[in-house]
Short mmCIF file of C-alpha atoms and ligand atoms in Angstrom, two decimals:
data_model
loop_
_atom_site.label_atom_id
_atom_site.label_comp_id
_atom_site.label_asym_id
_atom_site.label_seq_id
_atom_site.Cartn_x
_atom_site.Cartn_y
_atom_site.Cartn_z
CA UNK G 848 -12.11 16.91 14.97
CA UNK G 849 -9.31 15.47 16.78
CA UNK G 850 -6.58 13.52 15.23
CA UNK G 851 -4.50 11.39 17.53
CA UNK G 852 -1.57 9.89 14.60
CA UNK G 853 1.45 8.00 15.23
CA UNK G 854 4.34 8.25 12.46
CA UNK G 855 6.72 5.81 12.44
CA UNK G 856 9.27 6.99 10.15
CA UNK G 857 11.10 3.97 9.88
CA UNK G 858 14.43 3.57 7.65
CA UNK G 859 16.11 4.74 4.22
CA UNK G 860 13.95 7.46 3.12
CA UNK G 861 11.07 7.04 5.29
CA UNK G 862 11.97 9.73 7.68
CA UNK G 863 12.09 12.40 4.88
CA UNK G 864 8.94 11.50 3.08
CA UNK G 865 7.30 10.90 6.33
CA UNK G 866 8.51 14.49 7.12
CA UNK G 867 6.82 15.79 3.63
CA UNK G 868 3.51 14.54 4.58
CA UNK G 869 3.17 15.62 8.04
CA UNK G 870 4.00 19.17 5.99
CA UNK G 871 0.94 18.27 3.97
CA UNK G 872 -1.15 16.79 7.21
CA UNK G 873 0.00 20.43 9.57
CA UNK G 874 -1.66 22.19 6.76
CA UNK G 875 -5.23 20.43 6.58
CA UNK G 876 -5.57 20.67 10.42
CA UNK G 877 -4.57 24.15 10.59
CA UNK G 878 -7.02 25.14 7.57
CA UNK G 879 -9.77 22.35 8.42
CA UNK G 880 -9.39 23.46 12.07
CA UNK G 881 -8.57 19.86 13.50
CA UNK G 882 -6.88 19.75 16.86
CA UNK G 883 -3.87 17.30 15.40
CA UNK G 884 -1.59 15.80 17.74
CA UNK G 885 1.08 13.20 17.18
CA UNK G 886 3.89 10.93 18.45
CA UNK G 887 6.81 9.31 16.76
CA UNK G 888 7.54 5.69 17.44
CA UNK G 889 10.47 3.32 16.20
CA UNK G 890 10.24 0.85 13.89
CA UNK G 891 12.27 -1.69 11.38
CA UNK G 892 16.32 -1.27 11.32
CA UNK G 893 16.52 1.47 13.14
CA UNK G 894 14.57 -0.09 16.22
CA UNK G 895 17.00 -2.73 16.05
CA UNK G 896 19.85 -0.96 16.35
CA UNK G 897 18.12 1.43 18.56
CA UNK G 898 16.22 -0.71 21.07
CA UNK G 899 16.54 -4.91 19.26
CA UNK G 900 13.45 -5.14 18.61
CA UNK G 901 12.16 -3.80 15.23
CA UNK G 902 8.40 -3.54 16.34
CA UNK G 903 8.67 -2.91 19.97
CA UNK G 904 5.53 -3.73 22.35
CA UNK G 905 5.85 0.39 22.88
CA UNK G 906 5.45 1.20 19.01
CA UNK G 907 2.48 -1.67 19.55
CA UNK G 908 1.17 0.60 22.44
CA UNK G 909 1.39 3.74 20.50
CA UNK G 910 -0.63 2.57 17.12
CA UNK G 911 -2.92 1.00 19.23
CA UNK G 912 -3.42 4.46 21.16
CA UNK G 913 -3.76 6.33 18.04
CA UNK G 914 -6.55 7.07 15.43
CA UNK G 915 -4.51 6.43 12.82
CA UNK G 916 -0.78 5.72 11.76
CA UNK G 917 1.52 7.06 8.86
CA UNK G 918 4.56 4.56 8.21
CA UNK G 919 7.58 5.60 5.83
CA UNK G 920 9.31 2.59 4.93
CA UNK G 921 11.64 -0.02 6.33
CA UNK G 922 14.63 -1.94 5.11
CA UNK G 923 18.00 -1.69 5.15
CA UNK G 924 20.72 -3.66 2.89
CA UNK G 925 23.07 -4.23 5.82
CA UNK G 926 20.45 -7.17 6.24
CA UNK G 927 19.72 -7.79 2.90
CA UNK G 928 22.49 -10.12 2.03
CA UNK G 929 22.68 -11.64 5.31
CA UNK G 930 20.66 -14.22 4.90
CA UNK G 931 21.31 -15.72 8.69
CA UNK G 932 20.33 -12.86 10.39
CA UNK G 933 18.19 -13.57 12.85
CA UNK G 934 16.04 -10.30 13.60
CA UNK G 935 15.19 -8.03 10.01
CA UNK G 936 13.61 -4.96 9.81
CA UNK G 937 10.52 -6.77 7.43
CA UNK G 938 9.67 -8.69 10.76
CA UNK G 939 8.46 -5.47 12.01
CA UNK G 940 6.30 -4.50 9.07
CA UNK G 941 4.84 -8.19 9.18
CA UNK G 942 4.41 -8.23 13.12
CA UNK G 943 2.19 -4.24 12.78
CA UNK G 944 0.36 -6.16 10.21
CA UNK G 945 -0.46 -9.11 12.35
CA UNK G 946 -0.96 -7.34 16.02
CA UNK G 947 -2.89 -4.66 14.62
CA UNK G 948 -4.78 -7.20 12.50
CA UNK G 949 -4.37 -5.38 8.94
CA UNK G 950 -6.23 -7.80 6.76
CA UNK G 951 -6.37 -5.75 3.84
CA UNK G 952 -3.94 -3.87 1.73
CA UNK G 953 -5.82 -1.43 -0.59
CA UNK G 954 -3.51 -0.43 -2.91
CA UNK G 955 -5.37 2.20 -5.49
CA UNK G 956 -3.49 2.47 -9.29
CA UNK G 957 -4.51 5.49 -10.91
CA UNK G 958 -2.63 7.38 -13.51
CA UNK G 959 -1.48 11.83 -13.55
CA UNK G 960 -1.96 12.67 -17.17
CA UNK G 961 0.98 14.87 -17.07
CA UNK G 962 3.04 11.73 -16.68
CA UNK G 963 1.37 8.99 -19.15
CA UNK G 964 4.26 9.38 -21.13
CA UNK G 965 6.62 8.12 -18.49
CA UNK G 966 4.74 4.58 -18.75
CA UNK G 967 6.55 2.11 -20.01
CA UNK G 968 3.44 1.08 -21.85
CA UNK G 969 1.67 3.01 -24.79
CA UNK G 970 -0.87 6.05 -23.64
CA UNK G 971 -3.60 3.99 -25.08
CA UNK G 972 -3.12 1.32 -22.83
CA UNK G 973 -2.75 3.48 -20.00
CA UNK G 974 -4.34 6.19 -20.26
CA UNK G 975 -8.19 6.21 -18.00
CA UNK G 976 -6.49 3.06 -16.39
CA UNK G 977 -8.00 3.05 -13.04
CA UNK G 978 -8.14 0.15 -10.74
CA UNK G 979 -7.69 -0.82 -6.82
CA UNK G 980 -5.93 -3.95 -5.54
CA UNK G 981 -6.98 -5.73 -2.34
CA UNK G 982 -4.35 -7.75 -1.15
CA UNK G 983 -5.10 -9.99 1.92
CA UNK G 984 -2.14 -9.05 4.29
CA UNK G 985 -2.24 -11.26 7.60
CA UNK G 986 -2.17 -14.84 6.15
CA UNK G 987 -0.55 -16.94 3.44
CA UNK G 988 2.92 -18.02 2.68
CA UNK G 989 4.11 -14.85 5.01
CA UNK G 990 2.49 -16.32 7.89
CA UNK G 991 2.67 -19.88 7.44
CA UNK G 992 4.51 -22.51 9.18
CA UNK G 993 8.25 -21.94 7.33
CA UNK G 994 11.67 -23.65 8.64
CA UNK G 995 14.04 -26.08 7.47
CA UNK G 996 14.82 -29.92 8.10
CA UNK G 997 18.08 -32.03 6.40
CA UNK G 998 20.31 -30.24 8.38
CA UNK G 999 19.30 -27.04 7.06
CA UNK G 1000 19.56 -28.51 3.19
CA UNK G 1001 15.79 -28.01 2.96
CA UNK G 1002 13.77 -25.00 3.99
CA UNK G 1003 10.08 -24.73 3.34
CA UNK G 1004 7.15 -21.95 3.61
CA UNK G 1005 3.73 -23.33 3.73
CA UNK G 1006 0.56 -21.19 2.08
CA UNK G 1007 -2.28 -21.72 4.45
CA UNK G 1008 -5.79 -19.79 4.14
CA UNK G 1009 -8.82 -20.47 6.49
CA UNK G 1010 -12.51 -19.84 5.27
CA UNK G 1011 -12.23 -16.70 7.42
CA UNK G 1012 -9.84 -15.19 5.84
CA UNK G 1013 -11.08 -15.51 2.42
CA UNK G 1014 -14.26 -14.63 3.22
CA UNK G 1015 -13.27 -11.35 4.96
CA UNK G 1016 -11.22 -10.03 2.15
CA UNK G 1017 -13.81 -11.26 -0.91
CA UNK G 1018 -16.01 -9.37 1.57
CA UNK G 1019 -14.44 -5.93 1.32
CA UNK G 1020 -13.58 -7.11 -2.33
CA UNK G 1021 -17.67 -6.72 -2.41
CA UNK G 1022 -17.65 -3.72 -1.23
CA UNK G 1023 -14.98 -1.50 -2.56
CA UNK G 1024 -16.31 -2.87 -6.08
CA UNK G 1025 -19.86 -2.03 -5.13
CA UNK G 1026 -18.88 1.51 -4.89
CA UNK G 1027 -16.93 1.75 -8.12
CA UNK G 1028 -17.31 -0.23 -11.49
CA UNK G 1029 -18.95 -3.19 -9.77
CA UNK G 1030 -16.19 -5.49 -11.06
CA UNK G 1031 -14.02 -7.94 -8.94
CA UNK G 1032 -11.64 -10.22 -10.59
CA UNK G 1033 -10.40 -12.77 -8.19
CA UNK G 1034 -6.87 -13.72 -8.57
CA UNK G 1035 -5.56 -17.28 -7.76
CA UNK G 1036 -3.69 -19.89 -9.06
CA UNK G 1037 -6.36 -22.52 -8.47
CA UNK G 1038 -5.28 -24.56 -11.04
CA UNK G 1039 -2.01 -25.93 -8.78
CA UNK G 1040 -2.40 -24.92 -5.45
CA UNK G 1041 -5.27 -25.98 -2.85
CA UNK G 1042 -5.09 -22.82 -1.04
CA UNK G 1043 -6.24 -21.10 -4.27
CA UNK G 1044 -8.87 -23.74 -4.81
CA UNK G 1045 -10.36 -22.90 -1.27
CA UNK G 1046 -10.11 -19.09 -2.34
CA UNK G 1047 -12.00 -19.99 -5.80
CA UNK G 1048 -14.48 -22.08 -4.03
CA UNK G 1049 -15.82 -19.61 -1.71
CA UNK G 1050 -15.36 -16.79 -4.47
CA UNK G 1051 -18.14 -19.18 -6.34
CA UNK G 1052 -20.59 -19.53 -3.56
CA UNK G 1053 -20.40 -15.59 -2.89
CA UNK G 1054 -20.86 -14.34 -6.21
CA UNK G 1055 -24.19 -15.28 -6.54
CA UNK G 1056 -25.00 -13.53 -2.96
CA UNK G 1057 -23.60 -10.59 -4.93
CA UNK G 1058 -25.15 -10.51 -8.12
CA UNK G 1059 -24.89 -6.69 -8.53
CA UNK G 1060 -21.01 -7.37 -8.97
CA UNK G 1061 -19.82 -9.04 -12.36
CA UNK G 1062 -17.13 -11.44 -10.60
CA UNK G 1063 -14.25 -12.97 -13.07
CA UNK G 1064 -11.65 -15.20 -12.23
CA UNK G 1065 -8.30 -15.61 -13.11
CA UNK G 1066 -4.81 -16.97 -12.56
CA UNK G 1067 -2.37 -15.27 -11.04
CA UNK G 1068 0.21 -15.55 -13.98
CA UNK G 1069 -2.58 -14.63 -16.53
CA UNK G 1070 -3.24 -11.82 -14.29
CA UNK G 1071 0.38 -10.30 -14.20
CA UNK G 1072 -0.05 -10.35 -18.23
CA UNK G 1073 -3.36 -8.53 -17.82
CA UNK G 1074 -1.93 -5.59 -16.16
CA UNK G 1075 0.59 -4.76 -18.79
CA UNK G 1076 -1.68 -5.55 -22.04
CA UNK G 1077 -4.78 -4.34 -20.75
CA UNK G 1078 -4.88 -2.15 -17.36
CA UNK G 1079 -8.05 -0.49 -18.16
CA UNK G 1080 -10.18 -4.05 -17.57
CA UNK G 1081 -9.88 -4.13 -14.47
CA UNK G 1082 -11.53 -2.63 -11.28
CA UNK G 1083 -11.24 -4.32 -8.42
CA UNK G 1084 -8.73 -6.97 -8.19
CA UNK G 1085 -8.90 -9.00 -4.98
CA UNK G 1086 -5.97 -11.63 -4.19
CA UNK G 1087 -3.78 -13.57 -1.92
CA UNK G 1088 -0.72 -11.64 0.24
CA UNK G 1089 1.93 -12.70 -2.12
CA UNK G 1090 0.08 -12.45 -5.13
CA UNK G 1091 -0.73 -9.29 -3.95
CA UNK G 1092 2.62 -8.05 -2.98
CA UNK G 1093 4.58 -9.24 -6.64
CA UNK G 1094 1.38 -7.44 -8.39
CA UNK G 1095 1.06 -4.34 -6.40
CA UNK G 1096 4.66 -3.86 -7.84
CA UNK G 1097 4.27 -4.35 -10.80
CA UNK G 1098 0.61 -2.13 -11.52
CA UNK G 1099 2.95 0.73 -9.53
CA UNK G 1100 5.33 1.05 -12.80
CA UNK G 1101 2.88 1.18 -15.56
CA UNK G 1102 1.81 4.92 -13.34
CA UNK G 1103 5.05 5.76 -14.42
CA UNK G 1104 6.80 5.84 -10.96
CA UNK G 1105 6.57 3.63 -8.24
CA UNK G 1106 7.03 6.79 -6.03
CA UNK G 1107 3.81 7.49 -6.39
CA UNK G 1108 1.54 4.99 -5.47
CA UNK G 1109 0.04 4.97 -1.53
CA UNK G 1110 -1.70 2.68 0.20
CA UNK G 1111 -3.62 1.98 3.08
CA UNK G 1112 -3.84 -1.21 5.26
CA UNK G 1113 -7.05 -1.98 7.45
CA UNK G 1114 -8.43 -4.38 9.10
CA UNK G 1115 -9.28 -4.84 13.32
CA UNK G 1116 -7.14 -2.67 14.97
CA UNK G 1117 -5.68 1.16 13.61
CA UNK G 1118 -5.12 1.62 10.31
CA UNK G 1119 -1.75 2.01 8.83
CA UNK G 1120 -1.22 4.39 5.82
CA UNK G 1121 2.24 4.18 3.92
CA UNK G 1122 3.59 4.21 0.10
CA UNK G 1123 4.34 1.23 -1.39
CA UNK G 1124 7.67 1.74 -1.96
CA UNK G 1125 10.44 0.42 -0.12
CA UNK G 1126 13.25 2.41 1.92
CA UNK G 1127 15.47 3.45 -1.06
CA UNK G 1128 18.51 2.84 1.14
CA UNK G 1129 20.50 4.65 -2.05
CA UNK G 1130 18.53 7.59 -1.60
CA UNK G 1131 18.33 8.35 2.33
CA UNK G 1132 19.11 11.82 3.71
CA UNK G 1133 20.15 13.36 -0.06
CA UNK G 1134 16.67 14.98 -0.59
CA UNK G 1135 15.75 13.30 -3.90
CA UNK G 1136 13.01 10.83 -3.02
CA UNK G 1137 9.24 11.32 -4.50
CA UNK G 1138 7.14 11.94 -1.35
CA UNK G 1139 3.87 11.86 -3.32
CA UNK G 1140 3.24 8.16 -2.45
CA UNK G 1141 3.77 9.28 1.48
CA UNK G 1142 1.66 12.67 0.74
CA UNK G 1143 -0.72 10.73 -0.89
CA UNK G 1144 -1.11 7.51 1.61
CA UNK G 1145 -1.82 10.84 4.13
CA UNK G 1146 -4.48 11.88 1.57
CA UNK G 1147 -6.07 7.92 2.37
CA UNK G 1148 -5.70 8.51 5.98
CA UNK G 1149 -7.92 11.49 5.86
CA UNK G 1150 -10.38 9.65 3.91
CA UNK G 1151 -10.05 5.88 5.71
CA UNK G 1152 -9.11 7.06 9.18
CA UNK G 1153 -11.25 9.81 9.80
CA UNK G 1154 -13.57 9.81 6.91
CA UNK G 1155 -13.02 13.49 6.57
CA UNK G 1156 -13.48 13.43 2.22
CA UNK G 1157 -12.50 16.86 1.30
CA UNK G 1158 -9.59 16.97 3.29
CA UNK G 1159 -8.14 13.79 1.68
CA UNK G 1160 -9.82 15.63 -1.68
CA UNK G 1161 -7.74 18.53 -1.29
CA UNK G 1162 -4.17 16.94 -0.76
CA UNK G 1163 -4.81 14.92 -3.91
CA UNK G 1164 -5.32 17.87 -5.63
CA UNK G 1165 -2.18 19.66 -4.20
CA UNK G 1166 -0.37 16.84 -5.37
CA UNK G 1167 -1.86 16.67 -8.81
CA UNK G 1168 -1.40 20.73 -9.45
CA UNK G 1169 2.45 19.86 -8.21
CA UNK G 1170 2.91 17.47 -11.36
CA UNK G 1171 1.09 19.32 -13.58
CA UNK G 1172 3.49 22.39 -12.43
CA UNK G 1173 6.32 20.05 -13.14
CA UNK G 1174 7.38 20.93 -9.17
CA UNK G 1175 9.01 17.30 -8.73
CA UNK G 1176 11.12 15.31 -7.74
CA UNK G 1177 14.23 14.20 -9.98
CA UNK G 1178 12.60 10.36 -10.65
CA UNK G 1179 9.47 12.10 -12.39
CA UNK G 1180 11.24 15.39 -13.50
CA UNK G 1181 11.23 16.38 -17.04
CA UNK G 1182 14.08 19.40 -17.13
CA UNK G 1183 14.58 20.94 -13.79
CA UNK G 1184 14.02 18.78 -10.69
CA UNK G 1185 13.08 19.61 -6.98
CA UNK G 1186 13.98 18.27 -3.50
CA UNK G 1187 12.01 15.96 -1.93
CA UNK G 1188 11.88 18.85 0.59
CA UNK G 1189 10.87 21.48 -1.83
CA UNK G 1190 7.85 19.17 -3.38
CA UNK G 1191 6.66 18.67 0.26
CA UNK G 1192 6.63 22.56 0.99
CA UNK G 1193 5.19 23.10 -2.26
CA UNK G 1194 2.37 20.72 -1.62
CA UNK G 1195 1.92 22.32 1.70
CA UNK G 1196 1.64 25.59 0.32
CA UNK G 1197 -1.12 24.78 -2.09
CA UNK G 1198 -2.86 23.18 0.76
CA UNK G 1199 -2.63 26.43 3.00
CA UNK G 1200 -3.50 28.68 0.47
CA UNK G 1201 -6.46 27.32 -1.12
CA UNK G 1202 -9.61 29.07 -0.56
C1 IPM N 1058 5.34 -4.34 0.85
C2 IPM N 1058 6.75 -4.77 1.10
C3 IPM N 1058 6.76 -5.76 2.26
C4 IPM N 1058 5.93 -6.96 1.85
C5 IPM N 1058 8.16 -6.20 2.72
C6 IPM N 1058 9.05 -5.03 3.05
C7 IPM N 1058 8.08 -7.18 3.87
O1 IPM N 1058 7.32 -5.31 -0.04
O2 IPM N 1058 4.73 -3.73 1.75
O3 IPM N 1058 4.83 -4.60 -0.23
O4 IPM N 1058 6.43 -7.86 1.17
O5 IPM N 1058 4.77 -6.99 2.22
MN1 MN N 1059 6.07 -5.24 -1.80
#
């Protein structure tokens, strides 16, 4: 099969991890026998300082030329603490999201055995906990009408969702939980905000068009307590972009890393694959970051992209056999720790030699 990918690298780590998982990706094609071909484009802080623009109309061009694109991460702190900047590396991120139309985040927390221990919560809890978050990525307080008035004394963000928009994502919602424990819990805060009543109202009027799927509701802050006391009832979780972001975050710890979660982001246009980590500014160019969540958001990208199952199949289980080996990097590492660059040959390896 062919596979036409665009990486964009981005900043902090990305370019390293991003590196690890084209190891990975170079492997499958050449044992799979894909014809792979790929083209870097520039994104986030370093297209700013590169070209002004931190997702230029040519990175546009380029996803929307390709099957399929692998993102590393973007951010840098040099904007951080500016808060008058006027172009930031997240404006790229959002603006891929929104021209490529990425409605959905699917964001997939699964445990490693090997690293249970590392949870902050008690193996009990943890252990078999298996669940996918949707997050609606294109609308919501990210998108909404935002500015200031009062001379700048007071700023405001507004959280607006249309009926299409819901319905879309409790749509895939449907689906994904269809094909697994045919549970969705629908998160909201319905009990303030109108935009979560809208969300809870059409929930209600699909649910019984869906009566295969157990559907449960709940409030966002209830849900956030969930997570931590009981991970292992839930399956698929369905919610609102910044819901969904602050949740995402905070299902990636009780894995035990946050290095190690992927996810992929569809919707109209390409798909984007990338970890849900951030660009670990701290970290960039000393070979230390985890590249599983990269390696593994490649795994999705087999699977979502091209729907080519054992390939995605058999980087998960290169990955899994690299922390059960203990080959990893210093953030998961029990005694002796590896390079980000060693994990991602390692991983590669695996991939080229199995039978
Ligand atoms: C994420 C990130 C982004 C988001 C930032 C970098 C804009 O945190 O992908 O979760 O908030 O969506
Ligand atoms: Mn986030």
């Amino acid at each position: 099969m062919k596979l036409n990918i665009a990486i964009l690298p981005g900043d902090g780590i990305g370019p390293e991890i991003v590196e690890q998982a084209m190891k990975a990706v170079n492997a499958i094609a050449e044992k799979f026998g894909h014809e792979l071909t790929y083209e870097y484009g520039l994104t986030g802080a370093t297209a700013i300082d590169q070209v002004g623009d931190p997702y230029p109309a040519e990175t546009h061009n380029l996803c929307m030329k390709s099957d399929a694109v692998l993102f590393g991460a973007i951010g840098d702190p040099k904007f951080d603490n500016n808060p008058k900047a006027t172009v930031r590396p997240e404006q790229g991120l959002l603006a891929m999201r929104k021209q490529l139309g990425l409605y959905a985040n699917i964001r997939p927390v699964e445990t490693f055995e090997s690293l249970i221990h590392r949870s902050p919560l008690r193996r009990e809890l943890v252990e078999g906990a298996n669940f996918v978050c949707i997050r609606e990525l294109t609308g919501g307080i990210y998108f909404g009408e935002k500015g200031r008035k009062d001379n700048g004394n007071t700023a405001f963000d507004t959280n607006t969702y249309t009926r299409e928009e819901i319905e879309r994502i409790l749509k895939l919602g449907y689906e994904f939980a269809r094909k697994r424990n045919k549970k969705l819990t629908v998160v909201d805060k319905a009990n303030v905000l109108e935009s979560s009543r809208l969300w809870r109202e059409i929930a209600q009027e699909m649910a019984p068009q869906n009566p295969d799927i157990k559907t449960e509701y709940m409030f966002v802050d209830n849900a956030a307590m969930q997570i931590i006391q009981w991970p292992k009832n839930f399956d698929v979780m369905v919610t609102e972009n910044m819901f969904g972001d602050i949740l995402t975050d905070e299902a990636s710890v009780i894995t035990g890393s946050l290095g190690l979660l992927p996810s992929a982001s569809i919707g109209i246009h390409t798909s984007v694959f990338e970890p849900i980590h951030g660009s670990y500014p701290q970290a960039a160019g000393k070979d230390i970051a985890n590249p599983v969540a990269t390696i593994l958001s490649a795994a999705m990208m087999f699977e979502y992209a091209f729907g080519l199952m054992d390939e995605g199949k058999l980087i998960r289980d290169a990955v899994a056999a690299s922390i059960t080996k203990g080959i990893v990097t210093e953030d998961i590492a029990e005694g002796k720790s590896f390079k980000t660059s060693e994990v991602g040959d390692w991983i590669a390896g695996y991939v080229a030699k199995a039978k």
